[in-house]
């Protein structure tokens, strides 16, 4: 069976598509962003990259850097349009299935082409906020509905988003809620006992959706003694978060380690940090099922997580196996959650035991692999 994947280069996509390695299918990847990045993890795929520029003329990159206005004029004639190229690709490959990851990035740009090929089965996997906040992300109501009417199959990472699609006219087949990267690889050797943990872990997004500065504000409301024996680690931190912490008198004598967003940190290193963490805190105005939060839960860290559209309560019961942040801007309440969690070792231990088992049962990569392979096989049988 021929499967044509449509996605930007993304860790979640690479993790998902690698579940199909050695499954016996001919798998293509159309890098819709036309990135020049080559991933070692996807060398087995038939990759379609560097497709946009018709002629890579000598000095093109220098012209782009120093004379951008002239470059834009030239590229109006020197770039292929995604719809035209993708249509040619469909005729060339003749896939049984097209699978798009994220609506705005990989569905909307090829929608008109897919409407011209109604017999090709089309899967759409939602990521993050592209259903929950589609209009804020620039997807009009009409275009959102059009995509939902054309796609034959839907995969979401949470039940919340499936319910939203039903409210907006989706009537085709729902394949289920799967974590966006196709499953988690939890390394049990890194899961430390509660009394060995000494890291306070914060996800550092501050990008309009991520709201880490409110976490920093909340920490500064708490007695400094709570953190004197802890290492504060902030990962995937945006520059504004780094600058905020460095200027703060509160953090000057505390142990703080910062990993900037874009700085490569291997998954094993991050899992090891999570396995040493007492808490994992993430604050945002929107999200799908929080993959990093679930990884941290699987590594035994107590989660404190925002709950946009009630998505996080699909995996966290407030006061039982974590705390939910209902208002990402309520710094006082966030501070109270942090303080209660840090002071309640019994709750953290009970939550740890439950969460490690829960994540292994529901998000284990090896278990989900069989389901994912069967999912494509069932679609292939329907398309014959």
mmCIF file of C-alpha atoms in Angstrom:
data_model
loop_
_atom_site.group_PDB
_atom_site.id
_atom_site.type_symbol
_atom_site.label_atom_id
_atom_site.label_comp_id
_atom_site.label_asym_id
_atom_site.label_seq_id
_atom_site.Cartn_x
_atom_site.Cartn_y
_atom_site.Cartn_z
ATOM 1 C CA UNK A 1 0.000 0.000 0.000
ATOM 2 C CA UNK A 2 1.236 3.521 -0.825
ATOM 3 C CA UNK A 3 0.891 6.110 1.939
ATOM 4 C CA UNK A 4 1.713 9.762 1.328
ATOM 5 C CA UNK A 5 2.416 11.698 4.529
ATOM 6 C CA UNK A 6 2.028 15.495 4.434
ATOM 7 C CA UNK A 7 3.748 17.326 7.282
ATOM 8 C CA UNK A 8 6.354 19.841 8.325
ATOM 9 C CA UNK A 9 9.558 18.384 9.858
ATOM 10 C CA UNK A 10 8.489 17.864 13.443
ATOM 11 C CA UNK A 11 9.493 15.574 16.303
ATOM 12 C CA UNK A 12 5.906 14.382 16.784
ATOM 13 C CA UNK A 13 5.594 13.556 13.084
ATOM 14 C CA UNK A 14 8.907 11.671 13.005
ATOM 15 C CA UNK A 15 7.885 9.657 16.054
ATOM 16 C CA UNK A 16 4.482 8.837 14.566
ATOM 17 C CA UNK A 17 5.655 7.842 11.087
ATOM 18 C CA UNK A 18 8.427 5.638 12.489
ATOM 19 C CA UNK A 19 5.716 3.359 13.869
ATOM 20 C CA UNK A 20 5.227 2.265 10.222
ATOM 21 C CA UNK A 21 8.840 1.326 9.633
ATOM 22 C CA UNK A 22 9.056 -2.325 8.524
ATOM 23 C CA UNK A 23 5.241 -2.542 8.348
ATOM 24 C CA UNK A 24 5.398 -3.464 4.663
ATOM 25 C CA UNK A 25 4.047 -0.245 3.155
ATOM 26 C CA UNK A 26 5.563 2.187 0.659
ATOM 27 C CA UNK A 27 5.659 5.389 2.692
ATOM 28 C CA UNK A 28 6.346 8.820 1.193
ATOM 29 C CA UNK A 29 6.825 12.094 3.048
ATOM 30 C CA UNK A 30 5.944 15.383 1.364
ATOM 31 C CA UNK A 31 7.706 18.055 3.414
ATOM 32 C CA UNK A 32 5.152 20.783 2.798
ATOM 33 C CA UNK A 33 7.399 23.426 4.378
ATOM 34 C CA UNK A 34 10.151 22.630 1.833
ATOM 35 C CA UNK A 35 12.734 22.398 4.575
ATOM 36 C CA UNK A 36 16.280 21.393 3.720
ATOM 37 C CA UNK A 37 16.494 19.467 6.985
ATOM 38 C CA UNK A 38 17.257 15.767 6.717
ATOM 39 C CA UNK A 39 16.331 13.620 9.673
ATOM 40 C CA UNK A 40 18.392 10.534 10.373
ATOM 41 C CA UNK A 41 15.265 8.978 11.849
ATOM 42 C CA UNK A 42 13.368 9.172 8.561
ATOM 43 C CA UNK A 43 15.999 8.040 6.051
ATOM 44 C CA UNK A 44 13.860 4.987 5.361
ATOM 45 C CA UNK A 45 11.061 7.225 4.031
ATOM 46 C CA UNK A 46 10.798 8.294 0.405
ATOM 47 C CA UNK A 47 11.307 11.989 1.142
ATOM 48 C CA UNK A 48 10.053 14.797 -1.098
ATOM 49 C CA UNK A 49 11.946 17.939 -0.136
ATOM 50 C CA UNK A 50 13.506 20.948 -1.854
ATOM 51 C CA UNK A 51 10.568 21.047 -4.246
ATOM 52 C CA UNK A 52 9.582 24.705 -4.152
ATOM 53 C CA UNK A 53 12.408 26.460 -6.046
ATOM 54 C CA UNK A 54 12.434 25.762 -9.785
ATOM 55 C CA UNK A 55 16.032 26.900 -10.364
ATOM 56 C CA UNK A 56 18.605 27.168 -7.606
ATOM 57 C CA UNK A 57 20.614 29.769 -9.476
ATOM 58 C CA UNK A 58 24.165 30.736 -8.420
ATOM 59 C CA UNK A 59 24.120 33.387 -5.687
ATOM 60 C CA UNK A 60 20.457 32.809 -4.802
ATOM 61 C CA UNK A 61 21.054 32.623 -1.045
ATOM 62 C CA UNK A 62 23.248 35.721 -1.077
ATOM 63 C CA UNK A 63 20.614 37.612 -3.063
ATOM 64 C CA UNK A 64 17.966 36.517 -0.552
ATOM 65 C CA UNK A 65 20.079 37.759 2.356
ATOM 66 C CA UNK A 66 21.241 41.126 0.995
ATOM 67 C CA UNK A 67 18.560 42.081 -1.526
ATOM 68 C CA UNK A 68 15.322 40.560 -0.164
ATOM 69 C CA UNK A 69 12.973 42.803 -2.167
ATOM 70 C CA UNK A 70 14.585 41.864 -5.480
ATOM 71 C CA UNK A 71 14.631 38.225 -4.370
ATOM 72 C CA UNK A 72 10.869 38.292 -3.693
ATOM 73 C CA UNK A 73 10.174 39.568 -7.196
ATOM 74 C CA UNK A 74 12.326 36.838 -8.789
ATOM 75 C CA UNK A 75 10.803 34.104 -6.638
ATOM 76 C CA UNK A 76 7.302 34.992 -7.837
ATOM 77 C CA UNK A 77 8.368 33.320 -11.083
ATOM 78 C CA UNK A 78 10.865 30.850 -9.622
ATOM 79 C CA UNK A 79 8.687 29.090 -7.038
ATOM 80 C CA UNK A 80 6.259 26.243 -7.558
ATOM 81 C CA UNK A 81 2.816 26.602 -6.040
ATOM 82 C CA UNK A 82 2.020 23.906 -3.506
ATOM 83 C CA UNK A 83 -1.350 23.039 -5.115
ATOM 84 C CA UNK A 84 0.175 22.541 -8.560
ATOM 85 C CA UNK A 85 3.116 20.509 -7.289
ATOM 86 C CA UNK A 86 0.992 18.380 -4.973
ATOM 87 C CA UNK A 87 -1.455 17.585 -7.761
ATOM 88 C CA UNK A 88 1.464 16.387 -9.907
ATOM 89 C CA UNK A 89 2.671 14.341 -6.949
ATOM 90 C CA UNK A 90 -0.678 12.551 -6.615
ATOM 91 C CA UNK A 91 -0.619 11.591 -10.295
ATOM 92 C CA UNK A 92 2.963 10.424 -10.009
ATOM 93 C CA UNK A 93 2.701 8.386 -6.782
ATOM 94 C CA UNK A 94 -0.986 7.383 -6.953
ATOM 95 C CA UNK A 95 -1.220 6.818 -3.183
ATOM 96 C CA UNK A 96 -3.916 4.746 -1.532
ATOM 97 C CA UNK A 97 -3.865 7.095 1.465
ATOM 98 C CA UNK A 98 -2.892 10.720 2.070
ATOM 99 C CA UNK A 99 -2.270 11.522 5.741
ATOM 100 C CA UNK A 100 -2.031 15.207 6.776
ATOM 101 C CA UNK A 101 -0.699 16.338 10.148
ATOM 102 C CA UNK A 102 -2.159 19.657 11.444
ATOM 103 C CA UNK A 103 -4.993 21.429 9.662
ATOM 104 C CA UNK A 104 -3.487 24.847 9.025
ATOM 105 C CA UNK A 105 -0.115 23.515 7.900
ATOM 106 C CA UNK A 106 -0.978 20.396 5.953
ATOM 107 C CA UNK A 107 -4.710 20.259 5.193
ATOM 108 C CA UNK A 108 -5.766 23.743 4.091
ATOM 109 C CA UNK A 109 -2.938 24.174 1.511
ATOM 110 C CA UNK A 110 -3.921 20.948 -0.336
ATOM 111 C CA UNK A 111 -7.685 21.021 0.251
ATOM 112 C CA UNK A 112 -8.671 22.087 -3.284
ATOM 113 C CA UNK A 113 -6.448 19.381 -4.778
ATOM 114 C CA UNK A 114 -7.882 16.661 -2.532
ATOM 115 C CA UNK A 115 -11.408 17.727 -3.522
ATOM 116 C CA UNK A 116 -10.425 16.921 -7.103
ATOM 117 C CA UNK A 117 -9.399 13.392 -6.026
ATOM 118 C CA UNK A 118 -12.368 12.158 -3.956
ATOM 119 C CA UNK A 119 -11.396 8.491 -4.316
ATOM 120 C CA UNK A 120 -8.094 8.940 -2.485
ATOM 121 C CA UNK A 121 -8.598 8.247 1.226
ATOM 122 C CA UNK A 122 -7.562 11.244 3.323
ATOM 123 C CA UNK A 123 -6.605 11.092 7.027
ATOM 124 C CA UNK A 124 -6.291 14.222 9.128
ATOM 125 C CA UNK A 125 -4.407 14.160 12.438
ATOM 126 C CA UNK A 126 -5.014 17.194 14.648
ATOM 127 C CA UNK A 127 -2.144 18.673 16.620
ATOM 128 C CA UNK A 128 -2.153 20.988 19.609
ATOM 129 C CA UNK A 129 -4.656 23.810 19.182
ATOM 130 C CA UNK A 130 -5.529 23.519 15.486
ATOM 131 C CA UNK A 131 -9.083 22.407 16.234
ATOM 132 C CA UNK A 132 -9.660 24.085 19.598
ATOM 133 C CA UNK A 133 -8.341 27.480 18.447
ATOM 134 C CA UNK A 134 -8.659 27.166 14.665
ATOM 135 C CA UNK A 135 -10.024 30.674 14.075
ATOM 136 C CA UNK A 136 -7.353 32.287 16.249
ATOM 137 C CA UNK A 137 -4.741 30.402 14.221
ATOM 138 C CA UNK A 138 -6.110 31.852 10.993
ATOM 139 C CA UNK A 139 -8.399 29.065 9.773
ATOM 140 C CA UNK A 140 -11.748 30.545 8.797
ATOM 141 C CA UNK A 141 -14.951 28.858 9.866
ATOM 142 C CA UNK A 142 -15.789 28.028 6.231
ATOM 143 C CA UNK A 143 -12.372 26.518 5.524
ATOM 144 C CA UNK A 144 -12.494 24.546 8.781
ATOM 145 C CA UNK A 145 -15.845 23.046 7.773
ATOM 146 C CA UNK A 146 -14.625 22.341 4.234
ATOM 147 C CA UNK A 147 -11.690 20.304 5.514
ATOM 148 C CA UNK A 148 -13.914 18.330 7.878
ATOM 149 C CA UNK A 149 -16.331 17.542 5.052
ATOM 150 C CA UNK A 150 -13.573 16.279 2.717
ATOM 151 C CA UNK A 151 -11.368 14.221 5.048
ATOM 152 C CA UNK A 152 -12.432 10.584 5.245
ATOM 153 C CA UNK A 153 -10.797 9.822 8.590
ATOM 154 C CA UNK A 154 -9.979 11.791 11.718
ATOM 155 C CA UNK A 155 -7.382 11.201 14.440
ATOM 156 C CA UNK A 156 -7.245 13.551 17.420
ATOM 157 C CA UNK A 157 -5.098 13.507 20.537
ATOM 158 C CA UNK A 158 -8.094 14.073 22.838
ATOM 159 C CA UNK A 159 -11.858 13.566 23.014
ATOM 160 C CA UNK A 160 -12.417 17.326 23.338
ATOM 161 C CA UNK A 161 -11.327 17.944 19.744
ATOM 162 C CA UNK A 162 -13.417 15.099 18.344
ATOM 163 C CA UNK A 163 -16.496 16.608 19.981
ATOM 164 C CA UNK A 164 -15.678 19.995 18.417
ATOM 165 C CA UNK A 165 -15.510 18.420 14.947
ATOM 166 C CA UNK A 166 -18.928 16.823 15.459
ATOM 167 C CA UNK A 167 -20.328 20.250 16.289
ATOM 168 C CA UNK A 168 -18.844 21.540 13.022
ATOM 169 C CA UNK A 169 -20.221 18.956 10.643
ATOM 170 C CA UNK A 170 -17.743 16.060 10.668
ATOM 171 C CA UNK A 171 -19.672 12.921 9.694
ATOM 172 C CA UNK A 172 -16.996 10.523 8.511
ATOM 173 C CA UNK A 173 -14.935 7.973 10.459
ATOM 174 C CA UNK A 174 -13.197 8.767 13.734
ATOM 175 C CA UNK A 175 -10.163 6.512 14.151
ATOM 176 C CA UNK A 176 -9.639 7.381 17.801
ATOM 177 C CA UNK A 177 -7.682 9.615 20.139
ATOM 178 C CA UNK A 178 -3.950 8.890 19.930
ATOM 179 C CA UNK A 179 -1.163 10.851 21.532
ATOM 180 C CA UNK A 180 0.336 12.978 18.745
ATOM 181 C CA UNK A 181 3.703 11.239 18.488
ATOM 182 C CA UNK A 182 2.300 7.712 18.349
ATOM 183 C CA UNK A 183 3.252 6.747 21.873
ATOM 184 C CA UNK A 184 5.800 7.375 24.607
ATOM 185 C CA UNK A 185 9.035 5.548 25.340
ATOM 186 C CA UNK A 186 9.279 5.712 29.114
ATOM 187 C CA UNK A 187 12.710 4.732 30.419
ATOM 188 C CA UNK A 188 12.044 3.020 33.745
ATOM 189 C CA UNK A 189 15.677 3.132 34.862
ATOM 190 C CA UNK A 190 15.391 6.925 35.149
ATOM 191 C CA UNK A 191 12.324 6.845 37.441
ATOM 192 C CA UNK A 192 13.745 7.721 40.861
ATOM 193 C CA UNK A 193 12.098 7.219 44.252
ATOM 194 C CA UNK A 194 10.385 10.287 45.674
ATOM 195 C CA UNK A 195 13.072 10.924 48.307
ATOM 196 C CA UNK A 196 15.762 11.020 45.582
ATOM 197 C CA UNK A 197 14.071 13.725 43.506
ATOM 198 C CA UNK A 198 15.347 17.294 43.653
ATOM 199 C CA UNK A 199 14.248 19.089 40.463
ATOM 200 C CA UNK A 200 11.444 21.620 40.052
ATOM 201 C CA UNK A 201 10.718 21.386 36.303
ATOM 202 C CA UNK A 202 9.016 24.088 34.215
ATOM 203 C CA UNK A 203 8.089 24.050 30.530
ATOM 204 C CA UNK A 204 9.305 27.412 29.251
ATOM 205 C CA UNK A 205 7.038 28.417 26.362
ATOM 206 C CA UNK A 206 6.147 32.132 26.273
ATOM 207 C CA UNK A 207 4.872 32.538 22.723
ATOM 208 C CA UNK A 208 1.327 33.875 22.920
ATOM 209 C CA UNK A 209 -0.072 30.463 23.840
ATOM 210 C CA UNK A 210 2.484 29.335 26.408
ATOM 211 C CA UNK A 211 2.372 31.427 29.605
ATOM 212 C CA UNK A 212 5.537 30.667 31.550
ATOM 213 C CA UNK A 213 5.959 34.193 32.894
ATOM 214 C CA UNK A 214 2.906 33.619 35.096
ATOM 215 C CA UNK A 215 4.666 30.570 36.566
ATOM 216 C CA UNK A 216 7.747 32.689 37.290
ATOM 217 C CA UNK A 217 5.534 35.329 38.939
ATOM 218 C CA UNK A 218 3.879 32.610 41.023
ATOM 219 C CA UNK A 219 7.200 31.170 42.186
ATOM 220 C CA UNK A 220 8.274 34.637 43.371
ATOM 221 C CA UNK A 221 5.215 34.790 45.647
ATOM 222 C CA UNK A 222 6.389 31.729 47.595
ATOM 223 C CA UNK A 223 8.851 31.501 50.498
ATOM 224 C CA UNK A 224 12.321 31.084 49.035
ATOM 225 C CA UNK A 225 13.036 28.253 51.489
ATOM 226 C CA UNK A 226 10.762 25.964 49.433
ATOM 227 C CA UNK A 227 13.349 25.975 46.643
ATOM 228 C CA UNK A 228 16.644 26.131 48.563
ATOM 229 C CA UNK A 229 17.251 22.367 48.294
ATOM 230 C CA UNK A 230 15.911 22.098 44.727
ATOM 231 C CA UNK A 231 17.287 22.696 41.261
ATOM 232 C CA UNK A 232 14.955 24.746 39.080
ATOM 233 C CA UNK A 233 15.113 23.523 35.476
ATOM 234 C CA UNK A 234 13.306 25.402 32.702
ATOM 235 C CA UNK A 235 13.278 23.624 29.331
ATOM 236 C CA UNK A 236 12.149 24.786 25.863
ATOM 237 C CA UNK A 237 12.452 28.285 27.290
ATOM 238 C CA UNK A 238 11.779 31.284 25.088
ATOM 239 C CA UNK A 239 14.307 34.111 25.337
ATOM 240 C CA UNK A 240 11.899 36.401 27.225
ATOM 241 C CA UNK A 241 11.717 33.778 30.002
ATOM 242 C CA UNK A 242 15.507 33.570 30.235
ATOM 243 C CA UNK A 243 15.779 37.358 30.464
ATOM 244 C CA UNK A 244 13.022 37.555 33.083
ATOM 245 C CA UNK A 245 14.709 34.991 35.346
ATOM 246 C CA UNK A 246 18.178 36.519 34.938
ATOM 247 C CA UNK A 247 16.884 39.955 35.974
ATOM 248 C CA UNK A 248 15.039 38.627 39.025
ATOM 249 C CA UNK A 249 16.613 39.139 42.455
ATOM 250 C CA UNK A 250 14.526 36.205 43.727
ATOM 251 C CA UNK A 251 16.336 33.642 41.533
ATOM 252 C CA UNK A 252 19.884 34.953 42.014
ATOM 253 C CA UNK A 253 20.885 32.607 44.818
ATOM 254 C CA UNK A 254 18.829 29.643 43.622
ATOM 255 C CA UNK A 255 20.128 26.842 41.405
ATOM 256 C CA UNK A 256 18.616 27.460 37.957
ATOM 257 C CA UNK A 257 19.351 25.586 34.715
ATOM 258 C CA UNK A 258 17.883 26.854 31.455
ATOM 259 C CA UNK A 259 17.457 24.960 28.161
ATOM 260 C CA UNK A 260 16.391 27.390 25.453
ATOM 261 C CA UNK A 261 13.773 26.504 22.881
ATOM 262 C CA UNK A 262 15.581 25.254 19.783
ATOM 263 C CA UNK A 263 18.536 24.028 21.851
ATOM 264 C CA UNK A 264 18.854 20.299 21.176
ATOM 265 C CA UNK A 265 18.106 18.150 24.193
ATOM 266 C CA UNK A 266 17.813 14.426 23.497
ATOM 267 C CA UNK A 267 14.633 12.710 24.617
ATOM 268 C CA UNK A 268 16.631 10.453 26.943
ATOM 269 C CA UNK A 269 18.162 13.478 28.682
ATOM 270 C CA UNK A 270 14.740 15.081 29.111
ATOM 271 C CA UNK A 271 13.265 11.838 30.456
ATOM 272 C CA UNK A 272 16.142 11.558 32.930
ATOM 273 C CA UNK A 273 15.424 15.112 34.129
ATOM 274 C CA UNK A 274 11.722 14.272 34.473
ATOM 275 C CA UNK A 275 12.603 11.130 36.416
ATOM 276 C CA UNK A 276 14.449 13.324 38.929
ATOM 277 C CA UNK A 277 11.688 15.940 39.136
ATOM 278 C CA UNK A 278 9.303 16.531 42.017
ATOM 279 C CA UNK A 279 6.939 18.677 39.923
ATOM 280 C CA UNK A 280 6.378 19.368 36.224
ATOM 281 C CA UNK A 281 4.585 22.677 35.616
ATOM 282 C CA UNK A 282 3.142 23.855 32.276
ATOM 283 C CA UNK A 283 0.880 26.842 31.739
ATOM 284 C CA UNK A 284 -0.856 27.844 28.485
ATOM 285 C CA UNK A 285 -4.064 29.318 27.098
ATOM 286 C CA UNK A 286 -4.501 26.439 24.657
ATOM 287 C CA UNK A 287 -3.211 22.949 23.994
ATOM 288 C CA UNK A 288 -4.172 19.525 22.833
ATOM 289 C CA UNK A 289 -3.433 16.590 25.090
ATOM 290 C CA UNK A 290 -0.201 17.747 26.804
ATOM 291 C CA UNK A 291 2.428 15.316 25.525
ATOM 292 C CA UNK A 292 5.288 16.654 27.646
ATOM 293 C CA UNK A 293 3.051 16.672 30.713
ATOM 294 C CA UNK A 294 2.106 13.039 30.141
ATOM 295 C CA UNK A 295 5.774 12.102 29.668
ATOM 296 C CA UNK A 296 6.544 13.758 32.996
ATOM 297 C CA UNK A 297 3.670 11.873 34.637
ATOM 298 C CA UNK A 298 5.048 8.624 33.232
ATOM 299 C CA UNK A 299 8.415 9.478 34.777
ATOM 300 C CA UNK A 300 6.791 10.068 38.175
ATOM 301 C CA UNK A 301 6.779 13.883 38.334
ATOM 302 C CA UNK A 302 3.669 15.451 39.878
ATOM 303 C CA UNK A 303 1.890 17.406 37.097
ATOM 304 C CA UNK A 304 0.531 20.933 37.467
ATOM 305 C CA UNK A 305 -1.086 21.647 34.140
ATOM 306 C CA UNK A 306 -3.524 24.066 32.526
ATOM 307 C CA UNK A 307 -6.851 22.651 31.382
ATOM 308 C CA UNK A 308 -7.953 24.490 28.193
ATOM 309 C CA UNK A 309 -11.327 23.248 27.028
ATOM 310 C CA UNK A 310 -11.137 20.609 29.804
ATOM 311 C CA UNK A 311 -8.524 18.652 27.831
ATOM 312 C CA UNK A 312 -6.076 17.970 30.670
ATOM 313 C CA UNK A 313 -8.776 16.550 32.899
ATOM 314 C CA UNK A 314 -8.913 13.632 30.455
ATOM 315 C CA UNK A 315 -5.698 12.439 32.172
ATOM 316 C CA UNK A 316 -5.500 14.456 35.422
ATOM 317 C CA UNK A 317 -8.012 14.475 38.278
ATOM 318 C CA UNK A 318 -7.418 17.608 40.332
ATOM 319 C CA UNK A 319 -6.120 16.818 43.789
ATOM 320 C CA UNK A 320 -5.716 13.110 43.018
ATOM 321 C CA UNK A 321 -2.946 12.583 40.471
ATOM 322 C CA UNK A 322 -2.063 16.228 39.806
ATOM 323 C CA UNK A 323 -3.348 19.774 39.932
ATOM 324 C CA UNK A 324 -5.239 21.573 37.167
ATOM 325 C CA UNK A 325 -4.750 25.284 36.474
ATOM 326 C CA UNK A 326 -8.150 26.577 35.397
ATOM 327 C CA UNK A 327 -7.062 30.186 34.777
ATOM 328 C CA UNK A 328 -3.558 30.550 33.269
ATOM 329 C CA UNK A 329 -3.421 34.207 34.390
ATOM 330 C CA UNK A 330 -4.366 33.602 38.046
ATOM 331 C CA UNK A 331 -0.877 33.891 39.530
ATOM 332 C CA UNK A 332 -2.133 33.629 43.128
ATOM 333 C CA UNK A 333 -3.892 30.317 42.436
ATOM 334 C CA UNK A 334 -0.905 28.937 40.533
ATOM 335 C CA UNK A 335 1.307 29.832 43.515
ATOM 336 C CA UNK A 336 -1.105 28.057 45.867
ATOM 337 C CA UNK A 337 -1.006 24.920 43.695
ATOM 338 C CA UNK A 338 2.790 24.982 43.680
ATOM 339 C CA UNK A 339 2.982 25.425 47.441
ATOM 340 C CA UNK A 340 0.448 22.693 48.192
ATOM 341 C CA UNK A 341 2.210 20.235 45.910
ATOM 342 C CA UNK A 342 5.657 20.970 47.317
ATOM 343 C CA UNK A 343 4.432 20.543 50.895
ATOM 344 C CA UNK A 344 2.346 17.401 50.359
ATOM 345 C CA UNK A 345 4.812 14.516 49.936
ATOM 346 C CA UNK A 346 2.082 11.918 50.565
ATOM 347 C CA UNK A 347 -0.056 13.211 47.685
ATOM 348 C CA UNK A 348 2.956 13.307 45.363
ATOM 349 C CA UNK A 349 3.882 9.711 46.188
ATOM 350 C CA UNK A 350 0.336 8.420 45.649
ATOM 351 C CA UNK A 351 0.099 10.327 42.373
ATOM 352 C CA UNK A 352 3.477 8.980 41.248
ATOM 353 C CA UNK A 353 2.439 5.377 41.729
ATOM 354 C CA UNK A 354 -0.833 5.930 39.858
ATOM 355 C CA UNK A 355 0.599 8.033 37.016
ATOM 356 C CA UNK A 356 3.493 5.726 36.124
ATOM 357 C CA UNK A 357 1.079 2.799 35.743
ATOM 358 C CA UNK A 358 -1.584 4.886 33.964
ATOM 359 C CA UNK A 359 0.827 6.258 31.353
ATOM 360 C CA UNK A 360 2.347 2.846 30.680
ATOM 361 C CA UNK A 361 -1.108 1.330 30.179
ATOM 362 C CA UNK A 362 -2.508 4.071 27.928
ATOM 363 C CA UNK A 363 0.438 5.658 26.103
ATOM 364 C CA UNK A 364 3.130 2.986 25.863
ATOM 365 C CA UNK A 365 4.690 3.224 22.405
ATOM 366 C CA UNK A 366 5.049 -0.504 21.845
ATOM 367 C CA UNK A 367 1.397 -1.118 22.682
ATOM 368 C CA UNK A 368 0.141 1.690 20.445
ATOM 369 C CA UNK A 369 2.302 0.548 17.521
ATOM 370 C CA UNK A 370 0.093 -2.474 16.863
ATOM 371 C CA UNK A 371 -3.039 -0.318 16.908
ATOM 372 C CA UNK A 372 -1.519 2.251 14.543
ATOM 373 C CA UNK A 373 -0.376 -0.350 12.012
ATOM 374 C CA UNK A 374 -3.808 -1.982 12.104
ATOM 375 C CA UNK A 375 -5.424 1.417 11.569
ATOM 376 C CA UNK A 376 -3.700 1.861 8.189
ATOM 377 C CA UNK A 377 -4.366 -1.740 7.182
ATOM 378 C CA UNK A 378 -8.085 -1.334 7.816
ATOM 379 C CA UNK A 379 -8.191 1.796 5.632
ATOM 380 C CA UNK A 380 -6.303 -0.051 2.900
ATOM 381 C CA UNK A 381 -8.891 -2.812 2.936
ATOM 382 C CA UNK A 382 -11.698 -0.252 2.675
ATOM 383 C CA UNK A 383 -10.024 1.445 -0.315
ATOM 384 C CA UNK A 384 -9.705 -1.783 -2.308
#
